[in-house]
mmCIF file of C-alpha atoms in Angstrom:
data_model
loop_
_atom_site.group_PDB
_atom_site.id
_atom_site.type_symbol
_atom_site.label_atom_id
_atom_site.label_comp_id
_atom_site.label_asym_id
_atom_site.label_seq_id
_atom_site.Cartn_x
_atom_site.Cartn_y
_atom_site.Cartn_z
ATOM 1 C CA MET A 1 149.573 136.948 -57.636
ATOM 2 C CA ASN A 2 149.648 140.695 -58.351
ATOM 3 C CA ILE A 3 151.546 143.354 -60.269
ATOM 4 C CA GLY A 4 153.975 143.852 -57.385
ATOM 5 C CA GLU A 5 155.189 140.250 -57.646
ATOM 6 C CA ILE A 6 155.502 140.488 -61.424
ATOM 7 C CA ALA A 7 157.568 143.669 -61.049
ATOM 8 C CA ARG A 8 159.849 142.029 -58.488
ATOM 9 C CA ARG A 9 160.524 138.984 -60.657
ATOM 10 C CA ALA A 10 161.032 141.026 -63.817
ATOM 11 C CA GLY A 11 163.306 143.524 -62.071
ATOM 12 C CA VAL A 12 161.168 146.561 -62.980
ATOM 13 C CA SER A 13 158.833 148.964 -61.185
ATOM 14 C CA ARG A 14 155.112 148.373 -60.623
ATOM 15 C CA SER A 15 154.335 151.308 -62.899
ATOM 16 C CA THR A 16 156.389 149.738 -65.698
ATOM 17 C CA VAL A 17 154.329 146.548 -65.403
ATOM 18 C CA SER A 18 151.142 148.636 -65.484
ATOM 19 C CA TYR A 19 152.350 150.383 -68.669
ATOM 20 C CA ALA A 20 153.131 147.015 -70.257
ATOM 21 C CA LEU A 21 149.643 145.721 -69.460
ATOM 22 C CA SER A 22 147.764 148.837 -70.532
ATOM 23 C CA GLY A 23 149.939 149.969 -73.448
ATOM 24 C CA LYS A 24 149.647 153.469 -72.045
ATOM 25 C CA ARG A 25 153.363 154.198 -72.592
ATOM 26 C CA SER A 26 155.916 152.740 -74.956
ATOM 27 C CA LEU A 27 158.527 150.394 -73.533
ATOM 28 C CA SER A 28 161.576 148.785 -75.026
ATOM 29 C CA GLU A 29 160.934 145.420 -76.624
ATOM 30 C CA GLN A 30 163.418 143.829 -74.227
ATOM 31 C CA THR A 31 161.583 145.165 -71.163
ATOM 32 C CA ARG A 32 158.188 144.232 -72.538
ATOM 33 C CA ARG A 33 159.402 140.725 -73.360
ATOM 34 C CA ARG A 34 160.875 140.223 -69.890
ATOM 35 C CA ILE A 35 157.589 141.263 -68.278
ATOM 36 C CA GLN A 36 155.558 139.057 -70.602
ATOM 37 C CA ASP A 37 157.763 136.052 -69.845
ATOM 38 C CA VAL A 38 157.085 136.475 -66.101
ATOM 39 C CA ILE A 39 153.342 136.880 -66.763
ATOM 40 C CA ASP A 40 153.307 133.715 -68.837
ATOM 41 C CA GLU A 41 155.315 131.825 -66.225
ATOM 42 C CA LEU A 42 152.990 132.839 -63.406
ATOM 43 C CA GLY A 43 149.788 132.488 -65.393
ATOM 44 C CA TYR A 44 148.787 135.984 -64.264
ATOM 45 C CA ARG A 45 145.338 137.292 -65.172
ATOM 46 C CA PRO A 46 144.401 140.820 -64.050
ATOM 47 C CA ASN A 47 141.561 141.017 -61.524
ATOM 48 C CA ALA A 48 138.391 141.440 -63.557
ATOM 49 C CA SER A 49 136.953 144.223 -61.425
ATOM 50 C CA ALA A 50 140.224 146.100 -61.208
ATOM 51 C CA ARG A 51 140.724 145.753 -64.955
ATOM 52 C CA ALA A 52 137.347 147.432 -65.453
ATOM 53 C CA LEU A 53 138.599 150.626 -63.816
ATOM 54 C CA LYS A 54 138.807 153.412 -66.347
ATOM 55 C CA GLU A 55 142.164 154.532 -67.674
ATOM 56 C CA GLY A 56 143.584 157.611 -66.046
ATOM 57 C CA ARG A 57 142.536 156.650 -62.522
ATOM 58 C CA THR A 58 144.852 157.001 -59.547
ATOM 59 C CA ARG A 59 144.404 153.315 -58.658
ATOM 60 C CA THR A 60 144.148 154.482 -55.056
ATOM 61 C CA LEU A 61 141.248 154.142 -52.646
ATOM 62 C CA GLY A 62 140.728 156.521 -49.745
ATOM 63 C CA LEU A 63 139.928 155.057 -46.316
ATOM 64 C CA VAL A 64 138.526 157.664 -43.941
ATOM 65 C CA ILE A 65 139.206 156.576 -40.355
ATOM 66 C CA PRO A 66 138.469 158.100 -36.929
ATOM 67 C CA PRO A 67 140.801 160.951 -35.869
ATOM 68 C CA ALA A 68 144.444 159.921 -35.575
ATOM 69 C CA SER A 69 144.557 161.383 -32.056
ATOM 70 C CA GLN A 70 142.233 158.590 -30.928
ATOM 71 C CA ARG A 71 143.452 155.048 -30.341
ATOM 72 C CA LEU A 72 141.737 152.759 -32.827
ATOM 73 C CA THR A 73 139.933 149.803 -31.301
ATOM 74 C CA ASP A 74 140.870 146.269 -32.263
ATOM 75 C CA MET A 75 137.730 146.018 -34.383
ATOM 76 C CA GLN A 76 138.519 149.285 -36.190
ATOM 77 C CA LEU A 77 142.054 148.067 -36.872
ATOM 78 C CA GLY A 78 140.504 144.895 -38.273
ATOM 79 C CA PHE A 79 138.449 146.952 -40.708
ATOM 80 C CA VAL A 80 141.530 148.923 -41.786
ATOM 81 C CA ALA A 81 143.609 145.768 -42.286
ATOM 82 C CA SER A 82 140.863 144.025 -44.253
ATOM 83 C CA VAL A 83 140.371 147.012 -46.580
ATOM 84 C CA VAL A 84 144.116 147.302 -47.233
ATOM 85 C CA ASP A 85 144.399 143.565 -47.870
ATOM 86 C CA ALA A 86 141.403 143.458 -50.242
ATOM 87 C CA ALA A 87 142.688 146.510 -52.127
ATOM 88 C CA ALA A 88 146.126 144.934 -52.504
ATOM 89 C CA ARG A 89 144.572 141.820 -54.015
ATOM 90 C CA ALA A 90 142.994 144.111 -56.646
ATOM 91 C CA ASP A 91 146.378 145.837 -57.149
ATOM 92 C CA LEU A 92 145.127 149.079 -55.622
ATOM 93 C CA ASP A 93 146.724 151.328 -53.022
ATOM 94 C CA VAL A 94 144.996 152.792 -49.971
ATOM 95 C CA LEU A 95 145.329 156.343 -48.657
ATOM 96 C CA LEU A 96 144.378 156.672 -44.974
ATOM 97 C CA SER A 97 142.822 159.944 -43.892
ATOM 98 C CA PRO A 98 141.392 160.926 -40.491
ATOM 99 C CA SER A 99 138.218 162.972 -40.225
ATOM 100 C CA GLY A 100 136.407 164.929 -37.539
ATOM 101 C CA GLY A 101 137.280 168.151 -35.722
ATOM 102 C CA GLU A 102 140.577 169.633 -36.856
ATOM 103 C CA HIS A 103 140.912 166.790 -39.376
ATOM 104 C CA ASP A 104 138.082 168.064 -41.589
ATOM 105 C CA ARG A 105 140.614 169.762 -43.856
ATOM 106 C CA SER A 106 142.305 166.409 -44.456
ATOM 107 C CA PHE A 107 138.975 164.891 -45.445
ATOM 108 C CA GLU A 108 138.250 167.780 -47.793
ATOM 109 C CA ARG A 109 141.651 167.402 -49.478
ATOM 110 C CA VAL A 110 140.958 163.743 -50.144
ATOM 111 C CA VAL A 111 137.488 164.506 -51.492
ATOM 112 C CA THR A 112 138.511 167.356 -53.799
ATOM 113 C CA GLY A 113 142.196 166.763 -54.518
ATOM 114 C CA SER A 114 141.921 164.044 -57.182
ATOM 115 C CA ARG A 115 144.049 161.828 -54.948
ATOM 116 C CA VAL A 116 141.730 158.815 -54.932
ATOM 117 C CA ASP A 117 139.233 157.094 -57.209
ATOM 118 C CA GLY A 118 136.772 156.452 -54.401
ATOM 119 C CA ILE A 119 136.388 156.434 -50.630
ATOM 120 C CA ILE A 120 135.498 153.937 -47.913
ATOM 121 C CA LEU A 121 134.033 155.738 -44.915
ATOM 122 C CA MET A 122 134.232 154.322 -41.363
ATOM 123 C CA GLU A 123 132.400 155.164 -38.132
ATOM 124 C CA ILE A 124 129.274 156.591 -39.739
ATOM 125 C CA ARG A 125 126.747 158.616 -37.759
ATOM 126 C CA LEU A 126 122.973 158.615 -38.169
ATOM 127 C CA ARG A 127 123.287 162.132 -39.585
ATOM 128 C CA ASP A 128 126.723 162.371 -41.164
ATOM 129 C CA ASP A 129 127.974 165.510 -42.925
ATOM 130 C CA ARG A 130 130.718 163.479 -44.625
ATOM 131 C CA VAL A 131 128.126 161.350 -46.406
ATOM 132 C CA THR A 132 126.279 164.473 -47.538
ATOM 133 C CA ARG A 133 129.542 165.994 -48.808
ATOM 134 C CA LEU A 134 130.450 162.884 -50.788
ATOM 135 C CA GLN A 135 126.988 162.701 -52.321
ATOM 136 C CA GLN A 136 127.376 166.340 -53.414
ATOM 137 C CA THR A 137 130.712 165.697 -55.119
ATOM 138 C CA GLY A 138 129.668 162.521 -56.889
ATOM 139 C CA LEU A 139 132.877 160.775 -55.799
ATOM 140 C CA PRO A 140 132.174 157.016 -55.464
ATOM 141 C CA PHE A 141 132.060 155.885 -51.830
ATOM 142 C CA VAL A 142 130.993 152.993 -49.627
ATOM 143 C CA GLY A 143 130.257 153.120 -45.916
ATOM 144 C CA ILE A 144 131.329 150.657 -43.261
ATOM 145 C CA GLY A 145 128.223 151.577 -41.331
ATOM 146 C CA ARG A 146 125.170 153.520 -42.417
ATOM 147 C CA THR A 147 123.129 156.643 -41.732
ATOM 148 C CA ALA A 148 119.553 156.736 -40.444
ATOM 149 C CA GLU A 149 118.294 156.832 -44.047
ATOM 150 C CA PRO A 150 120.878 154.824 -45.995
ATOM 151 C CA GLU A 151 118.873 153.862 -49.066
ATOM 152 C CA ASP A 152 120.830 156.129 -51.432
ATOM 153 C CA MET A 153 124.320 154.981 -50.456
ATOM 154 C CA CYS A 154 126.332 151.761 -50.698
ATOM 155 C CA TRP A 155 127.194 150.292 -47.314
ATOM 156 C CA VAL A 156 128.177 147.223 -45.337
ATOM 157 C CA ASP A 157 127.335 146.986 -41.652
ATOM 158 C CA VAL A 158 126.892 144.826 -38.581
ATOM 159 C CA ASP A 159 123.325 144.520 -37.272
ATOM 160 C CA TYR A 160 124.047 145.802 -33.773
ATOM 161 C CA GLU A 161 120.374 146.088 -32.885
ATOM 162 C CA THR A 162 119.741 142.408 -33.589
ATOM 163 C CA LEU A 163 122.998 141.260 -31.991
ATOM 164 C CA ILE A 164 122.503 143.098 -28.709
ATOM 165 C CA SER A 165 118.933 141.819 -28.662
ATOM 166 C CA ARG A 166 120.270 138.262 -29.010
ATOM 167 C CA CYS A 167 122.764 138.876 -26.197
ATOM 168 C CA VAL A 168 119.956 140.001 -23.883
ATOM 169 C CA GLN A 169 117.788 137.065 -24.951
ATOM 170 C CA HIS A 170 120.658 134.699 -24.136
ATOM 171 C CA LEU A 171 121.137 136.247 -20.688
ATOM 172 C CA ALA A 172 117.399 136.201 -19.999
ATOM 173 C CA ASP A 173 117.236 132.523 -20.963
ATOM 174 C CA LEU A 174 119.897 131.915 -18.301
ATOM 175 C CA GLY A 175 117.665 133.537 -15.699
ATOM 176 C CA HIS A 176 119.213 137.009 -15.486
ATOM 177 C CA ARG A 177 116.578 139.612 -14.657
ATOM 178 C CA HIS A 178 118.736 142.713 -14.136
ATOM 179 C CA ILE A 179 121.022 143.409 -17.112
ATOM 180 C CA ALA A 180 123.226 146.361 -18.121
ATOM 181 C CA LEU A 181 124.271 147.676 -21.535
ATOM 182 C CA VAL A 182 127.787 149.130 -21.676
ATOM 183 C CA ASN A 183 127.835 151.329 -24.777
ATOM 184 C CA ARG A 184 130.569 153.385 -26.439
ATOM 185 C CA SER A 185 131.458 156.867 -25.129
ATOM 186 C CA ALA A 186 128.823 159.463 -24.254
ATOM 187 C CA GLU A 187 130.363 161.806 -26.839
ATOM 188 C CA LEU A 188 129.975 159.258 -29.643
ATOM 189 C CA VAL A 189 126.398 158.403 -28.697
ATOM 190 C CA ALA A 190 125.470 162.098 -28.397
ATOM 191 C CA ALA A 191 126.971 162.700 -31.853
ATOM 192 C CA GLY A 192 124.650 160.080 -33.347
ATOM 193 C CA TYR A 193 127.078 157.158 -33.635
ATOM 194 C CA GLY A 194 125.052 154.518 -35.465
ATOM 195 C CA PRO A 195 126.104 151.305 -33.643
ATOM 196 C CA GLY A 196 125.582 152.973 -30.265
ATOM 197 C CA HIS A 197 122.026 154.028 -31.072
ATOM 198 C CA ARG A 198 121.132 150.712 -32.675
ATOM 199 C CA ALA A 199 122.516 148.828 -29.675
ATOM 200 C CA GLN A 200 120.357 150.995 -27.414
ATOM 201 C CA ALA A 201 117.289 150.219 -29.521
ATOM 202 C CA GLY A 202 117.885 146.463 -29.450
ATOM 203 C CA PHE A 203 118.575 146.528 -25.720
ATOM 204 C CA ALA A 204 115.504 148.591 -24.785
ATOM 205 C CA ARG A 205 113.176 146.542 -27.001
ATOM 206 C CA THR A 206 114.309 143.184 -25.642
ATOM 207 C CA ILE A 207 114.355 144.321 -22.023
ATOM 208 C CA ALA A 208 110.689 145.351 -22.461
ATOM 209 C CA GLU A 209 109.725 142.174 -24.333
ATOM 210 C CA ARG A 210 111.223 139.914 -21.662
ATOM 211 C CA GLY A 211 109.989 141.978 -18.705
ATOM 212 C CA LEU A 212 113.508 142.641 -17.425
ATOM 213 C CA THR A 213 115.158 145.568 -15.669
ATOM 214 C CA GLY A 214 117.775 147.314 -17.794
ATOM 215 C CA VAL A 215 120.546 149.792 -17.030
ATOM 216 C CA GLU A 216 122.361 151.703 -19.789
ATOM 217 C CA LEU A 217 125.846 153.172 -19.370
ATOM 218 C CA CYS A 218 128.268 154.914 -21.728
ATOM 219 C CA CYS A 219 131.978 154.172 -21.517
ATOM 220 C CA ALA A 220 135.083 155.503 -23.240
ATOM 221 C CA ASP A 221 137.131 153.157 -25.416
ATOM 222 C CA ASP A 222 139.811 151.992 -22.987
ATOM 223 C CA ALA A 223 140.360 149.572 -20.126
ATOM 224 C CA SER A 224 140.552 152.261 -17.441
ATOM 225 C CA ALA A 225 137.142 153.604 -18.442
ATOM 226 C CA GLY A 226 135.744 150.069 -18.431
ATOM 227 C CA HIS A 227 136.992 149.564 -14.887
ATOM 228 C CA THR A 228 135.444 152.819 -13.678
ATOM 229 C CA CYS A 229 132.188 152.117 -15.508
ATOM 230 C CA VAL A 230 131.685 148.730 -13.862
ATOM 231 C CA GLU A 231 132.681 150.035 -10.438
ATOM 232 C CA ARG A 232 129.918 152.631 -10.806
ATOM 233 C CA LEU A 233 127.477 150.014 -12.076
ATOM 234 C CA LEU A 234 128.072 147.707 -9.116
ATOM 235 C CA ALA A 235 127.826 150.562 -6.620
ATOM 236 C CA ASP A 236 124.615 152.029 -8.044
ATOM 237 C CA HIS A 237 122.936 148.797 -9.163
ATOM 238 C CA PRO A 238 124.113 145.863 -7.036
ATOM 239 C CA GLU A 239 121.180 143.817 -8.299
ATOM 240 C CA VAL A 240 122.648 143.609 -11.826
ATOM 241 C CA THR A 241 124.039 140.142 -12.598
ATOM 242 C CA ALA A 242 125.034 140.491 -16.263
ATOM 243 C CA LEU A 243 126.005 142.960 -18.950
ATOM 244 C CA ALA A 244 126.162 143.167 -22.731
ATOM 245 C CA THR A 245 128.509 145.524 -24.540
ATOM 246 C CA ILE A 246 129.634 146.776 -27.935
ATOM 247 C CA ASN A 247 132.706 148.384 -26.362
ATOM 248 C CA GLU A 248 135.406 145.741 -26.807
ATOM 249 C CA ALA A 249 138.217 148.134 -25.855
ATOM 250 C CA ALA A 250 136.704 148.516 -22.379
ATOM 251 C CA LEU A 251 136.455 144.776 -21.719
ATOM 252 C CA PRO A 252 139.838 144.246 -19.985
ATOM 253 C CA GLY A 253 138.803 146.924 -17.479
ATOM 254 C CA VAL A 254 135.348 145.370 -17.127
ATOM 255 C CA TYR A 255 136.950 142.050 -16.213
ATOM 256 C CA ARG A 256 139.368 143.718 -13.787
ATOM 257 C CA ALA A 257 136.618 145.623 -11.975
ATOM 258 C CA LEU A 258 134.572 142.456 -11.493
ATOM 259 C CA ARG A 259 137.619 140.622 -10.071
ATOM 260 C CA HIS A 260 138.360 143.501 -7.713
ATOM 261 C CA ALA A 261 134.756 143.340 -6.517
ATOM 262 C CA GLY A 262 135.227 139.663 -5.723
ATOM 263 C CA LEU A 263 132.939 138.532 -8.536
ATOM 264 C CA GLU A 264 133.981 135.531 -10.616
ATOM 265 C CA ILE A 265 133.056 135.392 -14.307
ATOM 266 C CA PRO A 266 130.672 133.697 -15.074
ATOM 267 C CA ARG A 267 129.735 132.152 -11.710
ATOM 268 C CA ASP A 268 128.848 135.487 -10.102
ATOM 269 C CA PHE A 269 128.471 137.778 -13.112
ATOM 270 C CA SER A 270 127.933 137.114 -16.841
ATOM 271 C CA VAL A 271 129.427 139.176 -19.659
ATOM 272 C CA THR A 272 128.595 139.076 -23.371
ATOM 273 C CA GLY A 273 128.500 141.412 -26.354
ATOM 274 C CA VAL A 274 129.740 142.154 -29.858
ATOM 275 C CA ALA A 275 133.490 141.959 -30.545
ATOM 276 C CA ALA A 276 136.147 140.901 -33.020
ATOM 277 C CA GLN A 277 136.589 137.125 -32.893
ATOM 278 C CA HIS A 278 140.293 136.970 -32.009
ATOM 279 C CA TRP A 279 139.772 139.644 -29.343
ATOM 280 C CA ALA A 280 136.934 137.662 -27.763
ATOM 281 C CA GLU A 281 138.917 134.420 -27.912
ATOM 282 C CA ASN A 282 142.014 135.925 -26.274
ATOM 283 C CA LEU A 283 140.295 137.396 -23.242
ATOM 284 C CA HIS A 284 140.500 135.412 -19.999
ATOM 285 C CA PRO A 285 138.006 133.856 -19.785
ATOM 286 C CA PRO A 286 137.146 133.912 -23.527
ATOM 287 C CA LEU A 287 134.104 136.065 -24.189
ATOM 288 C CA THR A 288 130.717 134.735 -25.255
ATOM 289 C CA ALA A 289 130.061 137.113 -28.142
ATOM 290 C CA ALA A 290 128.737 137.785 -31.610
ATOM 291 C CA ASP A 291 132.002 137.751 -33.555
ATOM 292 C CA VAL A 292 132.275 140.671 -35.988
ATOM 293 C CA PRO A 293 133.661 139.442 -39.352
ATOM 294 C CA ALA A 294 135.855 142.492 -39.991
ATOM 295 C CA ASP A 295 137.730 140.806 -42.843
ATOM 296 C CA GLN A 296 134.498 139.967 -44.629
ATOM 297 C CA LEU A 297 133.107 143.486 -44.216
ATOM 298 C CA GLY A 298 136.283 145.145 -45.472
ATOM 299 C CA ALA A 299 136.513 142.891 -48.513
ATOM 300 C CA HIS A 300 132.865 143.503 -49.415
ATOM 301 C CA ALA A 301 133.342 147.260 -49.035
ATOM 302 C CA VAL A 302 136.288 147.205 -51.453
ATOM 303 C CA ASP A 303 134.368 145.071 -53.966
ATOM 304 C CA LEU A 304 131.383 147.417 -53.870
ATOM 305 C CA LEU A 305 133.621 150.458 -54.288
ATOM 306 C CA ILE A 306 135.481 148.979 -57.273
ATOM 307 C CA GLN A 307 132.150 148.321 -58.942
ATOM 308 C CA ARG A 308 131.010 151.905 -58.321
ATOM 309 C CA ILE A 309 134.276 153.313 -59.685
ATOM 310 C CA ALA A 310 134.090 151.170 -62.795
ATOM 311 C CA ASN A 311 130.451 152.061 -63.439
ATOM 312 C CA SER A 312 128.788 154.969 -61.649
ATOM 313 C CA GLU A 313 125.404 153.631 -62.793
ATOM 314 C CA THR A 314 125.811 150.453 -60.740
ATOM 315 C CA PRO A 315 122.793 150.194 -58.401
ATOM 316 C CA VAL A 316 123.498 150.878 -54.727
ATOM 317 C CA ARG A 317 123.940 147.700 -52.715
ATOM 318 C CA HIS A 318 123.796 146.918 -49.000
ATOM 319 C CA LEU A 319 125.158 144.146 -46.802
ATOM 320 C CA LEU A 320 123.893 143.751 -43.219
ATOM 321 C CA LEU A 321 125.524 140.957 -41.203
ATOM 322 C CA ALA A 322 124.237 139.380 -37.996
ATOM 323 C CA PRO A 323 126.692 136.626 -37.011
ATOM 324 C CA PRO A 324 125.562 134.066 -34.408
ATOM 325 C CA ILE A 325 126.662 134.286 -30.802
ATOM 326 C CA SER A 326 129.674 132.073 -30.100
ATOM 327 C CA LEU A 327 129.218 130.459 -26.703
ATOM 328 C CA ARG A 328 132.467 130.545 -24.743
ATOM 329 C CA PHE A 329 133.078 130.949 -21.010
ATOM 330 C CA THR A 330 131.598 134.225 -19.730
ATOM 331 C CA THR A 331 127.886 133.449 -19.375
ATOM 332 C CA ALA A 332 126.168 131.149 -16.885
ATOM 333 C CA PRO A 333 122.861 130.873 -15.008
ATOM 334 C CA ALA A 334 122.084 133.913 -12.887
ATOM 335 C CA PRO A 335 123.386 133.703 -9.313
ATOM 336 C CA ARG A 336 121.178 134.301 -6.337
ATOM 337 C CA ARG A 337 121.860 137.694 -4.792
ATOM 338 C CA SER A 338 121.159 138.981 -1.298
ATOM 339 C CA ALA A 339 119.562 142.364 -0.716
ATOM 340 C CA ASP A 340 122.974 144.091 -0.795
ATOM 341 C CA GLY A 341 123.841 142.469 -4.129
ATOM 342 C CA ALA A 342 126.252 139.852 -2.765
ATOM 343 C CA ALA A 343 126.218 136.480 -4.505
ATOM 344 C CA SER A 344 124.904 133.601 -2.457
#
């Protein structure tokens, strides 16, 4: 139960309920009584963390997302939805703002315009000017993701290095000796995109440890790019029998390219990676994957940010998640291949 529901039942605005709770403005006794009756009926108790926010705040959190000109991936949308939902439970609003390129002015307005009490930052790079800017201003912020040296910032993140390593280990245990990594776009990786670099590190380390042959490819975040990427992979490296990916948006194209090549998943070619759970479950066949708990990450990010807003002296905290691989229907023992790469 939140202030919005109280306002609806009492027939007043959310701000009027806030004034009644805080005593910040005088209200008629009739209005105050009506609001109090609804509160008593519902047994409402303000969220403890939200109540700790200092008076005079905007009660709005900023969520800095990738540029609006780019199509958000399903996982990114999951992060956005989870942040909005967690903020609503604390009776806080969320202001979305893109960043990067021509959107830098939007980011600067959010940082300096007294529009928000704190910021949640998505898609963090190993060296990220936005993090540096926020640290300069002193505005409370939390990252979904982290820089190369994240000790001085609050963040929540997925352990892509460990998860891709587990994917490769799983494929190696099934007998695959030639494995590919399908990463995010070349532009993102070149810009220092954290998950892309950490996936590369986990892939390279495990390929070396298991004595495998590895191929790394970058791919844009859409099905068409996934199709083209796998067509190129099969043409240049017909010996490859499996791939791991952190690019969930490319997966429909990955599947399509394998079908067009006459390869059946998983009999002829295995696919695994890191993806949002419902996305992995709804592919055909359902993807064997480490399921990213977007709702959990978003909720933790909001909780950390509320704590930082309420008390700037709160020690920085970190949350690094490495969910287990959910075995579904896209990995199987490695097929035997002829010299030209055909399954036999």
